[in-house]
């Protein structure tokens, strides 16, 4: 089969012939149609992740979409979303014409959703849905602040908040393109994030866009944006953190947290059940959420990978395989 194969750490994979993955009992052999290039893929391929150095060569790709060719449990021909452990454990991933996944991990898809869109949404949309509805316990009528709202997590987060019935959703993001994506997702107000700005100044600008205290903050950034947002939490407000792209530390005021009985909560997809993941993805698809994405062919995976690594990708990159 043709696959994107990684032969050196911290370099782009190259398309070449690669052995077809072997299906064991309990696995599903999948004809891949679409697979995203995600930050986790690059982290694993760097050889410096907390998972350790993956064995080389291997096919990266921690999730994908395709059709079932062989299975003991899932009907042949079913369209499925599937995860892999490529780069975290021995074995190949989704950036190939064929892939193998555990049968109890795949999610059978509705007929009316596009494979590429499902690949673009994937695990990031699961994180958004559960961080707000489960971890953050968002209720109708509450005000939500979404940091990093131009990314996949943020765009879906805005849509989830509106779906739940938030009375106001404020988005914060950097580039003009990100701001446009946040508005398209339904944000009531958009606050630009500026390089070098201190937390106090950002808090002031965020407060001007909000209608009083914030009930829930969706935070994939941490760092200064989280420091600024936490200062706006109202009574029993919740900040849910699921990333640290703006910094590994934030400064939180004890007085602010105690006086408002506010909470700072962590979220990771690694600590949810298969059922939660399945139900969250189906809910995202059922409600018609979308996200900005660019499509590249399998033969263009090397250039797309380098764009992702260099920060040149303005939105989610999805490799269309079949």
PDB file of N, CA and C in Angstrom, residues 179-255:
ATOM      1  N   UNK A 179      -9.834  35.300  13.752  1.00  0.00           N
ATOM      2  CA  UNK A 179     -10.967  36.121  14.180  1.00  0.00           C
ATOM      3  C   UNK A 179     -12.173  35.901  13.266  1.00  0.00           C
ATOM      4  N   UNK A 180     -11.920  35.778  11.974  1.00  0.00           N
ATOM      5  CA  UNK A 180     -13.013  35.522  11.033  1.00  0.00           C
ATOM      6  C   UNK A 180     -13.646  34.155  11.297  1.00  0.00           C
ATOM      7  N   UNK A 181     -12.819  33.156  11.608  1.00  0.00           N
ATOM      8  CA  UNK A 181     -13.359  31.827  11.892  1.00  0.00           C
ATOM      9  C   UNK A 181     -14.190  31.834  13.179  1.00  0.00           C
ATOM     10  N   UNK A 182     -13.742  32.599  14.166  1.00  0.00           N
ATOM     11  CA  UNK A 182     -14.503  32.682  15.413  1.00  0.00           C
ATOM     12  C   UNK A 182     -15.864  33.342  15.184  1.00  0.00           C
ATOM     13  N   UNK A 183     -15.894  34.380  14.364  1.00  0.00           N
ATOM     14  CA  UNK A 183     -17.177  35.034  14.058  1.00  0.00           C
ATOM     15  C   UNK A 183     -18.086  34.093  13.279  1.00  0.00           C
ATOM     16  N   UNK A 184     -17.497  33.371  12.322  1.00  0.00           N
ATOM     17  CA  UNK A 184     -18.292  32.430  11.530  1.00  0.00           C
ATOM     18  C   UNK A 184     -18.874  31.328  12.406  1.00  0.00           C
ATOM     19  N   UNK A 185     -18.170  30.983  13.483  1.00  0.00           N
ATOM     20  CA  UNK A 185     -18.657  29.950  14.393  1.00  0.00           C
ATOM     21  C   UNK A 185     -19.811  30.450  15.252  1.00  0.00           C
ATOM     22  N   UNK A 186     -19.981  31.783  15.320  1.00  0.00           N
ATOM     23  CA  UNK A 186     -21.116  32.326  16.056  1.00  0.00           C
ATOM     24  C   UNK A 186     -20.783  33.171  17.255  1.00  0.00           C
ATOM     25  N   UNK A 187     -19.504  33.563  17.432  1.00  0.00           N
ATOM     26  CA  UNK A 187     -19.130  34.380  18.584  1.00  0.00           C
ATOM     27  C   UNK A 187     -19.863  35.719  18.560  1.00  0.00           C
ATOM     28  N   UNK A 188     -20.325  36.160  19.722  1.00  0.00           N
ATOM     29  CA  UNK A 188     -21.017  37.448  19.833  1.00  0.00           C
ATOM     30  C   UNK A 188     -20.041  38.616  19.818  1.00  0.00           C
ATOM     31  N   UNK A 189     -18.818  38.385  20.261  1.00  0.00           N
ATOM     32  CA  UNK A 189     -17.771  39.408  20.246  1.00  0.00           C
ATOM     33  C   UNK A 189     -16.431  38.713  20.104  1.00  0.00           C
ATOM     34  N   UNK A 190     -15.484  39.375  19.450  1.00  0.00           N
ATOM     35  CA  UNK A 190     -14.154  38.806  19.237  1.00  0.00           C
ATOM     36  C   UNK A 190     -13.109  39.801  19.724  1.00  0.00           C
ATOM     37  N   UNK A 191     -12.200  39.340  20.568  1.00  0.00           N
ATOM     38  CA  UNK A 191     -11.131  40.171  21.118  1.00  0.00           C
ATOM     39  C   UNK A 191      -9.809  39.675  20.556  1.00  0.00           C
ATOM     40  N   UNK A 192      -9.059  40.530  19.851  1.00  0.00           N
ATOM     41  CA  UNK A 192      -7.766  40.097  19.325  1.00  0.00           C
ATOM     42  C   UNK A 192      -6.745  39.890  20.441  1.00  0.00           C
ATOM     43  N   UNK A 193      -5.981  38.814  20.370  1.00  0.00           N
ATOM     44  CA  UNK A 193      -4.864  38.599  21.271  1.00  0.00           C
ATOM     45  C   UNK A 193      -3.616  39.219  20.643  1.00  0.00           C
ATOM     46  N   UNK A 194      -2.862  39.974  21.434  1.00  0.00           N
ATOM     47  CA  UNK A 194      -1.717  40.716  20.916  1.00  0.00           C
ATOM     48  C   UNK A 194      -0.423  40.197  21.516  1.00  0.00           C
ATOM     49  N   UNK A 195       0.586  40.065  20.672  1.00  0.00           N
ATOM     50  CA  UNK A 195       1.901  39.633  21.142  1.00  0.00           C
ATOM     51  C   UNK A 195       2.455  40.640  22.138  1.00  0.00           C
ATOM     52  N   UNK A 196       2.995  40.149  23.241  1.00  0.00           N
ATOM     53  CA  UNK A 196       3.658  41.001  24.218  1.00  0.00           C
ATOM     54  C   UNK A 196       2.746  41.726  25.182  1.00  0.00           C
ATOM     55  N   UNK A 197       1.449  41.557  25.054  1.00  0.00           N
ATOM     56  CA  UNK A 197       0.528  42.252  25.950  1.00  0.00           C
ATOM     57  C   UNK A 197       0.547  41.613  27.330  1.00  0.00           C
ATOM     58  N   UNK A 198       0.466  42.439  28.385  1.00  0.00           N
ATOM     59  CA  UNK A 198       0.441  41.886  29.729  1.00  0.00           C
ATOM     60  C   UNK A 198      -0.976  41.479  30.115  1.00  0.00           C
ATOM     61  N   UNK A 199      -1.069  40.712  31.194  1.00  0.00           N
ATOM     62  CA  UNK A 199      -2.353  40.146  31.605  1.00  0.00           C
ATOM     63  C   UNK A 199      -3.350  41.220  32.018  1.00  0.00           C
ATOM     64  N   UNK A 200      -2.883  42.248  32.696  1.00  0.00           N
ATOM     65  CA  UNK A 200      -3.798  43.288  33.169  1.00  0.00           C
ATOM     66  C   UNK A 200      -4.474  43.998  32.007  1.00  0.00           C
ATOM     67  N   UNK A 201      -3.683  44.316  30.961  1.00  0.00           N
ATOM     68  CA  UNK A 201      -4.238  44.991  29.791  1.00  0.00           C
ATOM     69  C   UNK A 201      -5.227  44.085  29.076  1.00  0.00           C
ATOM     70  N   UNK A 202      -4.894  42.811  28.947  1.00  0.00           N
ATOM     71  CA  UNK A 202      -5.794  41.874  28.275  1.00  0.00           C
ATOM     72  C   UNK A 202      -7.078  41.683  29.079  1.00  0.00           C
ATOM     73  N   UNK A 203      -6.958  41.626  30.397  1.00  0.00           N
ATOM     74  CA  UNK A 203      -8.149  41.504  31.236  1.00  0.00           C
ATOM     75  C   UNK A 203      -9.100  42.666  30.989  1.00  0.00           C
ATOM     76  N   UNK A 204      -8.551  43.853  30.882  1.00  0.00           N
ATOM     77  CA  UNK A 204      -9.378  45.040  30.643  1.00  0.00           C
ATOM     78  C   UNK A 204     -10.112  44.935  29.323  1.00  0.00           C
ATOM     79  N   UNK A 205      -9.414  44.508  28.264  1.00  0.00           N
ATOM     80  CA  UNK A 205     -10.052  44.425  26.953  1.00  0.00           C
ATOM     81  C   UNK A 205     -11.087  43.305  26.905  1.00  0.00           C
ATOM     82  N   UNK A 206     -10.787  42.189  27.565  1.00  0.00           N
ATOM     83  CA  UNK A 206     -11.763  41.106  27.614  1.00  0.00           C
ATOM     84  C   UNK A 206     -13.014  41.537  28.383  1.00  0.00           C
ATOM     85  N   UNK A 207     -12.825  42.250  29.475  1.00  0.00           N
ATOM     86  CA  UNK A 207     -13.957  42.710  30.283  1.00  0.00           C
ATOM     87  C   UNK A 207     -14.870  43.637  29.489  1.00  0.00           C
ATOM     88  N   UNK A 208     -14.282  44.453  28.629  1.00  0.00           N
ATOM     89  CA  UNK A 208     -15.084  45.370  27.808  1.00  0.00           C
ATOM     90  C   UNK A 208     -15.977  44.606  26.831  1.00  0.00           C
ATOM     91  N   UNK A 209     -15.524  43.426  26.404  1.00  0.00           N
ATOM     92  CA  UNK A 209     -16.306  42.630  25.451  1.00  0.00           C
ATOM     93  C   UNK A 209     -17.348  41.761  26.149  1.00  0.00           C
ATOM     94  N   UNK A 210     -17.130  41.476  27.431  1.00  0.00           N
ATOM     95  CA  UNK A 210     -18.049  40.619  28.177  1.00  0.00           C
ATOM     96  C   UNK A 210     -19.176  41.442  28.786  1.00  0.00           C
ATOM     97  N   UNK A 211     -20.265  40.780  29.022  1.00  0.00           N
ATOM     98  CA  UNK A 211     -21.415  41.400  29.682  1.00  0.00           C
ATOM     99  C   UNK A 211     -21.431  40.972  31.142  1.00  0.00           C
ATOM    100  N   UNK A 212     -20.515  41.541  31.922  1.00  0.00           N
ATOM    101  CA  UNK A 212     -20.407  41.172  33.327  1.00  0.00           C
ATOM    102  C   UNK A 212     -19.506  39.967  33.527  1.00  0.00           C
ATOM    103  N   UNK A 213     -19.579  39.362  34.710  1.00  0.00           N
ATOM    104  CA  UNK A 213     -18.705  38.228  35.039  1.00  0.00           C
ATOM    105  C   UNK A 213     -18.891  37.055  34.082  1.00  0.00           C
ATOM    106  N   UNK A 214     -17.811  36.293  33.919  1.00  0.00           N
ATOM    107  CA  UNK A 214     -17.808  35.129  33.035  1.00  0.00           C
ATOM    108  C   UNK A 214     -18.108  33.876  33.851  1.00  0.00           C
ATOM    109  N   UNK A 215     -18.945  33.025  33.308  1.00  0.00           N
ATOM    110  CA  UNK A 215     -19.301  31.778  33.988  1.00  0.00           C
ATOM    111  C   UNK A 215     -18.350  30.636  33.648  1.00  0.00           C
ATOM    112  N   UNK A 216     -18.004  30.511  32.369  1.00  0.00           N
ATOM    113  CA  UNK A 216     -17.125  29.412  31.941  1.00  0.00           C
ATOM    114  C   UNK A 216     -16.094  29.944  30.957  1.00  0.00           C
ATOM    115  N   UNK A 217     -14.825  29.588  31.187  1.00  0.00           N
ATOM    116  CA  UNK A 217     -13.744  29.881  30.248  1.00  0.00           C
ATOM    117  C   UNK A 217     -13.274  28.566  29.649  1.00  0.00           C
ATOM    118  N   UNK A 218     -13.259  28.474  28.319  1.00  0.00           N
ATOM    119  CA  UNK A 218     -12.661  27.339  27.622  1.00  0.00           C
ATOM    120  C   UNK A 218     -11.254  27.758  27.233  1.00  0.00           C
ATOM    121  N   UNK A 219     -10.256  27.075  27.781  1.00  0.00           N
ATOM    122  CA  UNK A 219      -8.872  27.549  27.681  1.00  0.00           C
ATOM    123  C   UNK A 219      -7.921  26.485  27.139  1.00  0.00           C
ATOM    124  N   UNK A 220      -7.622  26.523  25.836  1.00  0.00           N
ATOM    125  CA  UNK A 220      -6.589  25.651  25.295  1.00  0.00           C
ATOM    126  C   UNK A 220      -5.201  26.317  25.260  1.00  0.00           C
ATOM    127  N   UNK A 221      -5.061  27.492  25.898  1.00  0.00           N
ATOM    128  CA  UNK A 221      -3.844  28.289  25.773  1.00  0.00           C
ATOM    129  C   UNK A 221      -2.998  28.333  27.034  1.00  0.00           C
ATOM    130  N   UNK A 222      -3.612  28.579  28.186  1.00  0.00           N
ATOM    131  CA  UNK A 222      -2.972  28.850  29.464  1.00  0.00           C
ATOM    132  C   UNK A 222      -2.084  30.097  29.338  1.00  0.00           C
ATOM    133  N   UNK A 223      -1.031  30.240  30.115  1.00  0.00           N
ATOM    134  CA  UNK A 223      -0.183  31.415  30.035  1.00  0.00           C
ATOM    135  C   UNK A 223      -0.934  32.696  30.357  1.00  0.00           C
ATOM    136  N   UNK A 224      -0.525  33.791  29.717  1.00  0.00           N
ATOM    137  CA  UNK A 224      -1.117  35.103  29.960  1.00  0.00           C
ATOM    138  C   UNK A 224      -2.613  35.135  29.647  1.00  0.00           C
ATOM    139  N   UNK A 225      -3.086  34.523  28.550  1.00  0.00           N
ATOM    140  CA  UNK A 225      -4.536  34.551  28.305  1.00  0.00           C
ATOM    141  C   UNK A 225      -5.348  33.941  29.447  1.00  0.00           C
ATOM    142  N   UNK A 226      -4.878  32.833  30.013  1.00  0.00           N
ATOM    143  CA  UNK A 226      -5.594  32.218  31.135  1.00  0.00           C
ATOM    144  C   UNK A 226      -5.516  33.100  32.373  1.00  0.00           C
ATOM    145  N   UNK A 227      -4.363  33.722  32.614  1.00  0.00           N
ATOM    146  CA  UNK A 227      -4.229  34.650  33.735  1.00  0.00           C
ATOM    147  C   UNK A 227      -5.255  35.767  33.627  1.00  0.00           C
ATOM    148  N   UNK A 228      -5.395  36.327  32.424  1.00  0.00           N
ATOM    149  CA  UNK A 228      -6.334  37.425  32.204  1.00  0.00           C
ATOM    150  C   UNK A 228      -7.775  36.961  32.334  1.00  0.00           C
ATOM    151  N   UNK A 229      -8.085  35.804  31.770  1.00  0.00           N
ATOM    152  CA  UNK A 229      -9.465  35.305  31.782  1.00  0.00           C
ATOM    153  C   UNK A 229      -9.919  34.930  33.180  1.00  0.00           C
ATOM    154  N   UNK A 230      -9.034  34.326  33.968  1.00  0.00           N
ATOM    155  CA  UNK A 230      -9.400  33.889  35.312  1.00  0.00           C
ATOM    156  C   UNK A 230      -9.845  35.060  36.184  1.00  0.00           C
ATOM    157  N   UNK A 231      -9.306  36.239  35.914  1.00  0.00           N
ATOM    158  CA  UNK A 231      -9.677  37.419  36.698  1.00  0.00           C
ATOM    159  C   UNK A 231     -11.118  37.846  36.456  1.00  0.00           C
ATOM    160  N   UNK A 232     -11.748  37.322  35.404  1.00  0.00           N
ATOM    161  CA  UNK A 232     -13.119  37.706  35.061  1.00  0.00           C
ATOM    162  C   UNK A 232     -14.152  36.695  35.537  1.00  0.00           C
ATOM    163  N   UNK A 233     -13.721  35.588  36.151  1.00  0.00           N
ATOM    164  CA  UNK A 233     -14.661  34.570  36.587  1.00  0.00           C
ATOM    165  C   UNK A 233     -15.608  35.129  37.654  1.00  0.00           C
ATOM    166  N   UNK A 234     -16.889  34.857  37.462  1.00  0.00           N
ATOM    167  CA  UNK A 234     -17.890  35.288  38.426  1.00  0.00           C
ATOM    168  C   UNK A 234     -18.142  34.241  39.493  1.00  0.00           C
ATOM    169  N   UNK A 235     -19.233  34.385  40.217  1.00  0.00           N
ATOM    170  CA  UNK A 235     -19.584  33.465  41.284  1.00  0.00           C
ATOM    171  C   UNK A 235     -19.715  32.040  40.742  1.00  0.00           C
ATOM    172  N   UNK A 236     -18.949  31.124  41.340  1.00  0.00           N
ATOM    173  CA  UNK A 236     -18.896  29.719  40.926  1.00  0.00           C
ATOM    174  C   UNK A 236     -18.498  29.561  39.456  1.00  0.00           C
ATOM    175  N   UNK A 237     -17.690  30.482  38.965  1.00  0.00           N
ATOM    176  CA  UNK A 237     -17.176  30.387  37.601  1.00  0.00           C
ATOM    177  C   UNK A 237     -16.186  29.253  37.465  1.00  0.00           C
ATOM    178  N   UNK A 238     -16.039  28.747  36.234  1.00  0.00           N
ATOM    179  CA  UNK A 238     -15.156  27.608  35.968  1.00  0.00           C
ATOM    180  C   UNK A 238     -14.248  27.907  34.786  1.00  0.00           C
ATOM    181  N   UNK A 239     -12.960  27.729  34.973  1.00  0.00           N
ATOM    182  CA  UNK A 239     -12.006  27.784  33.866  1.00  0.00           C
ATOM    183  C   UNK A 239     -11.557  26.362  33.592  1.00  0.00           C
ATOM    184  N   UNK A 240     -11.801  25.887  32.365  1.00  0.00           N
ATOM    185  CA  UNK A 240     -11.418  24.528  31.978  1.00  0.00           C
ATOM    186  C   UNK A 240     -10.217  24.616  31.053  1.00  0.00           C
ATOM    187  N   UNK A 241      -9.096  24.083  31.504  1.00  0.00           N
ATOM    188  CA  UNK A 241      -7.867  24.126  30.723  1.00  0.00           C
ATOM    189  C   UNK A 241      -7.624  22.797  30.028  1.00  0.00           C
ATOM    190  N   UNK A 242      -7.318  22.860  28.729  1.00  0.00           N
ATOM    191  CA  UNK A 242      -7.023  21.652  27.968  1.00  0.00           C
ATOM    192  C   UNK A 242      -5.854  21.839  27.026  1.00  0.00           C
ATOM    193  N   UNK A 243      -4.947  22.760  27.371  1.00  0.00           N
ATOM    194  CA  UNK A 243      -3.765  22.970  26.546  1.00  0.00           C
ATOM    195  C   UNK A 243      -2.886  24.063  27.117  1.00  0.00           C
ATOM    196  N   UNK A 244      -1.685  24.196  26.535  1.00  0.00           N
ATOM    197  CA  UNK A 244      -0.721  25.173  27.061  1.00  0.00           C
ATOM    198  C   UNK A 244       0.095  25.823  25.952  1.00  0.00           C
ATOM    199  N   UNK A 245      -0.542  26.081  24.805  1.00  0.00           N
ATOM    200  CA  UNK A 245       0.202  26.617  23.669  1.00  0.00           C
ATOM    201  C   UNK A 245       0.708  28.035  23.905  1.00  0.00           C
ATOM    202  N   UNK A 246       0.153  28.751  24.901  1.00  0.00           N
ATOM    203  CA  UNK A 246       0.618  30.108  25.205  1.00  0.00           C
ATOM    204  C   UNK A 246       1.523  30.139  26.428  1.00  0.00           C
ATOM    205  N   UNK A 247       1.745  28.989  27.045  1.00  0.00           N
ATOM    206  CA  UNK A 247       2.621  28.959  28.209  1.00  0.00           C
ATOM    207  C   UNK A 247       2.237  27.869  29.180  1.00  0.00           C
ATOM    208  N   UNK A 248       3.236  27.326  29.872  1.00  0.00           N
ATOM    209  CA  UNK A 248       3.005  26.235  30.809  1.00  0.00           C
ATOM    210  C   UNK A 248       2.512  26.705  32.174  1.00  0.00           C
ATOM    211  N   UNK A 249       2.600  28.001  32.444  1.00  0.00           N
ATOM    212  CA  UNK A 249       2.170  28.515  33.741  1.00  0.00           C
ATOM    213  C   UNK A 249       1.262  29.724  33.556  1.00  0.00           C
ATOM    214  N   UNK A 250       0.369  29.903  34.541  1.00  0.00           N
ATOM    215  CA  UNK A 250      -0.489  31.086  34.608  1.00  0.00           C
ATOM    216  C   UNK A 250      -0.514  31.546  36.057  1.00  0.00           C
ATOM    217  N   UNK A 251      -0.772  32.835  36.265  1.00  0.00           N
ATOM    218  CA  UNK A 251      -0.814  33.388  37.610  1.00  0.00           C
ATOM    219  C   UNK A 251      -2.275  33.562  38.019  1.00  0.00           C
ATOM    220  N   UNK A 252      -2.675  32.859  39.076  1.00  0.00           N
ATOM    221  CA  UNK A 252      -4.056  32.899  39.526  1.00  0.00           C
ATOM    222  C   UNK A 252      -4.121  33.525  40.913  1.00  0.00           C
ATOM    223  N   UNK A 253      -5.087  34.410  41.107  1.00  0.00           N
ATOM    224  CA  UNK A 253      -5.252  35.099  42.383  1.00  0.00           C
ATOM    225  C   UNK A 253      -6.055  34.237  43.354  1.00  0.00           C
ATOM    226  N   UNK A 254      -5.474  33.929  44.494  1.00  0.00           N
ATOM    227  CA  UNK A 254      -6.185  33.174  45.518  1.00  0.00           C
ATOM    228  C   UNK A 254      -7.436  33.917  45.967  1.00  0.00           C
ATOM    229  N   UNK A 255      -7.315  35.228  46.140  1.00  0.00           N
ATOM    230  CA  UNK A 255      -8.466  36.019  46.596  1.00  0.00           C
ATOM    231  C   UNK A 255      -9.599  35.965  45.578  1.00  0.00           C
TER     232      UNK A 255
END
